[in-house]
């Protein structure tokens, strides 16, 4: 369907990092502390912390009577005026659908990919090897230990065509995220 493909975030009602389902799940696991923690990290000024772009890749399995697939969220985070950058990558499973506009997304892992900090400390092939082989953090499992069920979130997509998508965290339905298609599933470009 139209939802599958790679998408770039155009608008976020809050910090760009919050477009990742990891932060939706984090807020479910820590409902009393999440806003305070986010407030601290959001108030770090540029150039100490700069965020973006944010990308999402959605793959939907074509077979089966229920909607399943994968969602990968990538958000570039730069710190200390670009001295250290990485792509914070959350991998999640799409484990079903809710109504006609909702996807159940279960957060699996989170990992900083393409870290320039690792490259600075370990230049050359060693840094590349560490970057590629650093195991991801089992964020979904960790969230489940804090609050069972918290690693599963609902993404509602209220508009989607060939070029634009509007999706929402069901827990904050009034705060839409607007995405622009970069490419369709299985293609190189839009």
mmCIF file of C-alpha atoms in Angstrom:
data_model
loop_
_atom_site.group_PDB
_atom_site.id
_atom_site.type_symbol
_atom_site.label_atom_id
_atom_site.label_comp_id
_atom_site.label_asym_id
_atom_site.label_seq_id
_atom_site.Cartn_x
_atom_site.Cartn_y
_atom_site.Cartn_z
ATOM 1 C CA UNK A 1 0.000 0.000 0.000
ATOM 2 C CA UNK A 2 0.873 3.676 0.025
ATOM 3 C CA UNK A 3 2.208 3.589 3.577
ATOM 4 C CA UNK A 4 5.224 1.440 2.685
ATOM 5 C CA UNK A 5 8.404 3.287 1.750
ATOM 6 C CA UNK A 6 10.871 5.805 3.147
ATOM 7 C CA UNK A 7 9.586 9.047 4.668
ATOM 8 C CA UNK A 8 11.294 12.268 5.803
ATOM 9 C CA UNK A 9 9.822 14.315 8.639
ATOM 10 C CA UNK A 10 8.611 17.780 7.593
ATOM 11 C CA UNK A 11 6.794 18.848 10.749
ATOM 12 C CA UNK A 12 6.884 17.703 14.361
ATOM 13 C CA UNK A 13 4.746 19.219 17.129
ATOM 14 C CA UNK A 14 7.657 18.702 19.539
ATOM 15 C CA UNK A 15 11.354 17.796 19.423
ATOM 16 C CA UNK A 16 12.151 15.871 16.221
ATOM 17 C CA UNK A 17 13.368 12.883 18.247
ATOM 18 C CA UNK A 18 9.791 12.381 19.425
ATOM 19 C CA UNK A 19 8.816 11.173 15.951
ATOM 20 C CA UNK A 20 10.443 7.850 16.914
ATOM 21 C CA UNK A 21 8.120 5.192 18.368
ATOM 22 C CA UNK A 22 10.795 4.605 21.030
ATOM 23 C CA UNK A 23 9.852 7.908 22.700
ATOM 24 C CA UNK A 24 6.143 7.086 22.480
ATOM 25 C CA UNK A 25 6.870 3.796 24.257
ATOM 26 C CA UNK A 26 9.200 5.497 26.763
ATOM 27 C CA UNK A 27 6.380 7.869 27.730
ATOM 28 C CA UNK A 28 4.109 4.855 28.330
ATOM 29 C CA UNK A 29 6.722 3.141 30.499
ATOM 30 C CA UNK A 30 7.469 6.294 32.517
ATOM 31 C CA UNK A 31 4.234 8.329 32.426
ATOM 32 C CA UNK A 32 5.097 10.447 35.468
ATOM 33 C CA UNK A 33 8.712 11.219 34.503
ATOM 34 C CA UNK A 34 8.794 11.344 30.685
ATOM 35 C CA UNK A 35 7.728 14.983 30.238
ATOM 36 C CA UNK A 36 10.274 16.158 32.802
ATOM 37 C CA UNK A 37 13.083 14.129 31.189
ATOM 38 C CA UNK A 38 12.097 15.302 27.702
ATOM 39 C CA UNK A 39 11.970 18.900 28.955
ATOM 40 C CA UNK A 40 15.565 18.681 30.138
ATOM 41 C CA UNK A 41 16.892 17.187 26.899
ATOM 42 C CA UNK A 42 14.758 19.496 24.731
ATOM 43 C CA UNK A 43 16.134 22.589 26.463
ATOM 44 C CA UNK A 44 19.750 21.812 25.493
ATOM 45 C CA UNK A 45 20.524 24.633 23.047
ATOM 46 C CA UNK A 46 22.164 24.441 19.641
ATOM 47 C CA UNK A 47 25.035 24.019 18.914
ATOM 48 C CA UNK A 48 25.409 21.731 21.950
ATOM 49 C CA UNK A 49 22.599 19.529 20.573
ATOM 50 C CA UNK A 50 21.166 19.593 17.067
ATOM 51 C CA UNK A 51 18.621 17.115 15.766
ATOM 52 C CA UNK A 52 17.490 16.115 12.291
ATOM 53 C CA UNK A 53 16.695 15.012 9.784
ATOM 54 C CA UNK A 54 14.346 12.232 10.852
ATOM 55 C CA UNK A 55 13.495 9.370 8.514
ATOM 56 C CA UNK A 56 11.136 6.420 8.781
ATOM 57 C CA UNK A 57 11.168 3.315 6.627
ATOM 58 C CA UNK A 58 8.003 1.241 6.652
ATOM 59 C CA UNK A 59 7.866 -2.267 5.208
ATOM 60 C CA UNK A 60 4.555 -4.108 5.146
ATOM 61 C CA UNK A 61 4.311 -7.843 4.545
ATOM 62 C CA UNK A 62 2.101 -8.411 1.497
ATOM 63 C CA UNK A 63 0.794 -11.833 2.587
ATOM 64 C CA UNK A 64 -1.487 -12.659 5.459
ATOM 65 C CA UNK A 65 -4.805 -11.484 6.776
ATOM 66 C CA UNK A 66 -3.286 -9.185 9.428
ATOM 67 C CA UNK A 67 -0.995 -6.238 8.844
ATOM 68 C CA UNK A 68 2.583 -7.011 9.851
ATOM 69 C CA UNK A 69 5.969 -5.646 8.882
ATOM 70 C CA UNK A 70 8.845 -3.485 10.063
ATOM 71 C CA UNK A 71 9.314 0.169 10.941
ATOM 72 C CA UNK A 72 12.788 1.689 11.209
ATOM 73 C CA UNK A 73 13.123 5.193 12.655
ATOM 74 C CA UNK A 74 16.376 7.095 12.092
ATOM 75 C CA UNK A 75 17.058 10.486 13.676
ATOM 76 C CA UNK A 76 20.371 12.280 13.241
ATOM 77 C CA UNK A 77 21.685 13.717 16.503
ATOM 78 C CA UNK A 78 24.729 15.996 16.607
ATOM 79 C CA UNK A 79 26.352 17.201 19.802
ATOM 80 C CA UNK A 80 29.054 19.720 20.672
ATOM 81 C CA UNK A 81 28.749 21.723 17.463
ATOM 82 C CA UNK A 82 28.884 18.583 15.323
ATOM 83 C CA UNK A 83 31.921 17.105 17.042
ATOM 84 C CA UNK A 84 29.968 13.888 17.626
ATOM 85 C CA UNK A 85 27.084 12.745 15.446
ATOM 86 C CA UNK A 86 25.138 9.542 15.135
ATOM 87 C CA UNK A 87 21.949 8.243 13.641
ATOM 88 C CA UNK A 88 19.750 7.088 16.516
ATOM 89 C CA UNK A 89 18.023 4.072 15.008
ATOM 90 C CA UNK A 90 14.998 2.362 16.484
ATOM 91 C CA UNK A 91 13.848 -0.896 14.928
ATOM 92 C CA UNK A 92 10.287 -1.991 15.552
ATOM 93 C CA UNK A 93 7.886 -4.683 14.420
ATOM 94 C CA UNK A 94 4.465 -3.863 13.031
ATOM 95 C CA UNK A 95 2.384 -6.492 14.796
ATOM 96 C CA UNK A 96 -1.126 -5.698 13.602
ATOM 97 C CA UNK A 97 -3.642 -3.056 12.702
ATOM 98 C CA UNK A 98 -6.270 -1.182 14.679
ATOM 99 C CA UNK A 99 -9.286 -0.095 12.647
ATOM 100 C CA UNK A 100 -8.602 1.326 9.217
ATOM 101 C CA UNK A 101 -5.941 3.890 10.211
ATOM 102 C CA UNK A 102 -3.914 2.341 13.047
ATOM 103 C CA UNK A 103 -0.791 0.208 13.182
ATOM 104 C CA UNK A 104 0.349 -1.589 16.340
ATOM 105 C CA UNK A 105 4.091 -1.041 16.566
ATOM 106 C CA UNK A 106 6.266 -2.958 19.035
ATOM 107 C CA UNK A 107 9.641 -1.337 19.725
ATOM 108 C CA UNK A 108 12.482 -3.851 19.510
ATOM 109 C CA UNK A 109 15.931 -2.206 19.633
ATOM 110 C CA UNK A 110 17.658 1.176 19.661
ATOM 111 C CA UNK A 111 21.215 1.828 18.504
ATOM 112 C CA UNK A 112 23.432 4.784 17.591
ATOM 113 C CA UNK A 113 24.586 4.039 14.046
ATOM 114 C CA UNK A 114 27.330 5.752 12.033
ATOM 115 C CA UNK A 115 28.797 7.297 15.175
ATOM 116 C CA UNK A 116 31.528 9.834 14.471
ATOM 117 C CA UNK A 117 32.560 9.643 18.149
ATOM 118 C CA UNK A 118 33.579 6.021 17.648
ATOM 119 C CA UNK A 119 35.433 7.033 14.484
ATOM 120 C CA UNK A 120 37.323 9.748 16.395
ATOM 121 C CA UNK A 121 38.438 7.359 19.141
ATOM 122 C CA UNK A 122 39.092 4.434 16.796
ATOM 123 C CA UNK A 123 39.978 5.812 13.350
ATOM 124 C CA UNK A 124 40.091 3.617 10.264
ATOM 125 C CA UNK A 125 38.961 -0.003 9.933
ATOM 126 C CA UNK A 126 38.713 -0.596 13.698
ATOM 127 C CA UNK A 127 36.204 2.242 14.090
ATOM 128 C CA UNK A 128 34.198 0.912 11.142
ATOM 129 C CA UNK A 129 34.185 -2.569 12.646
ATOM 130 C CA UNK A 130 33.023 -1.272 16.055
ATOM 131 C CA UNK A 131 30.315 0.890 14.449
ATOM 132 C CA UNK A 132 28.993 -2.035 12.415
ATOM 133 C CA UNK A 133 29.194 -4.668 15.173
ATOM 134 C CA UNK A 134 28.099 -2.711 18.236
ATOM 135 C CA UNK A 135 25.028 -4.602 19.461
ATOM 136 C CA UNK A 136 21.757 -2.689 19.660
ATOM 137 C CA UNK A 137 20.195 -1.960 23.034
ATOM 138 C CA UNK A 138 17.096 -4.154 23.629
ATOM 139 C CA UNK A 139 14.952 -1.103 24.355
ATOM 140 C CA UNK A 140 11.638 -2.885 23.864
ATOM 141 C CA UNK A 141 12.574 -5.580 26.381
ATOM 142 C CA UNK A 142 13.839 -2.955 28.852
ATOM 143 C CA UNK A 143 10.601 -0.962 28.586
ATOM 144 C CA UNK A 144 8.552 -4.129 29.116
ATOM 145 C CA UNK A 145 10.429 -4.796 32.365
ATOM 146 C CA UNK A 146 9.454 -1.345 33.631
ATOM 147 C CA UNK A 147 5.842 -1.438 32.453
ATOM 148 C CA UNK A 148 4.404 -4.524 30.707
ATOM 149 C CA UNK A 149 2.803 -3.557 27.399
ATOM 150 C CA UNK A 150 4.646 -0.231 27.168
ATOM 151 C CA UNK A 151 6.801 -1.234 24.192
ATOM 152 C CA UNK A 152 3.722 -1.418 21.950
ATOM 153 C CA UNK A 153 2.313 1.846 20.609
ATOM 154 C CA UNK A 154 -0.379 2.778 18.110
ATOM 155 C CA UNK A 155 0.460 4.957 15.104
ATOM 156 C CA UNK A 156 -2.630 6.450 13.478
ATOM 157 C CA UNK A 157 -2.218 7.604 9.880
ATOM 158 C CA UNK A 158 -4.995 10.043 9.056
ATOM 159 C CA UNK A 159 -3.741 10.969 5.583
ATOM 160 C CA UNK A 160 -1.463 9.222 3.119
ATOM 161 C CA UNK A 161 -1.004 9.668 -0.614
ATOM 162 C CA UNK A 162 1.908 9.265 -3.037
ATOM 163 C CA UNK A 163 3.870 12.147 -1.534
ATOM 164 C CA UNK A 164 2.586 13.097 1.920
ATOM 165 C CA UNK A 165 1.675 11.294 5.142
ATOM 166 C CA UNK A 166 0.161 12.560 8.393
ATOM 167 C CA UNK A 167 0.630 10.181 11.316
ATOM 168 C CA UNK A 168 -0.066 10.541 15.013
ATOM 169 C CA UNK A 169 0.855 8.875 18.258
ATOM 170 C CA UNK A 170 -2.534 7.644 19.457
ATOM 171 C CA UNK A 171 -1.634 8.749 23.000
ATOM 172 C CA UNK A 172 -1.167 12.332 21.724
ATOM 173 C CA UNK A 173 -3.655 12.289 18.873
ATOM 174 C CA UNK A 174 -3.921 16.093 18.583
ATOM 175 C CA UNK A 175 -0.199 16.394 17.732
ATOM 176 C CA UNK A 176 0.329 15.300 14.093
ATOM 177 C CA UNK A 177 3.636 14.460 12.428
ATOM 178 C CA UNK A 178 3.860 15.369 8.745
ATOM 179 C CA UNK A 179 6.098 13.248 6.504
ATOM 180 C CA UNK A 180 7.238 13.623 2.871
ATOM 181 C CA UNK A 181 7.881 10.499 0.832
ATOM 182 C CA UNK A 182 11.518 9.981 -0.172
ATOM 183 C CA UNK A 183 10.882 6.718 -2.001
ATOM 184 C CA UNK A 184 8.344 3.981 -2.456
ATOM 185 C CA UNK A 185 8.995 0.512 -1.061
ATOM 186 C CA UNK A 186 11.233 -1.443 -3.418
ATOM 187 C CA UNK A 187 12.351 1.606 -5.428
ATOM 188 C CA UNK A 188 15.503 3.691 -5.331
ATOM 189 C CA UNK A 189 13.859 7.129 -5.460
ATOM 190 C CA UNK A 190 10.526 8.890 -5.441
#
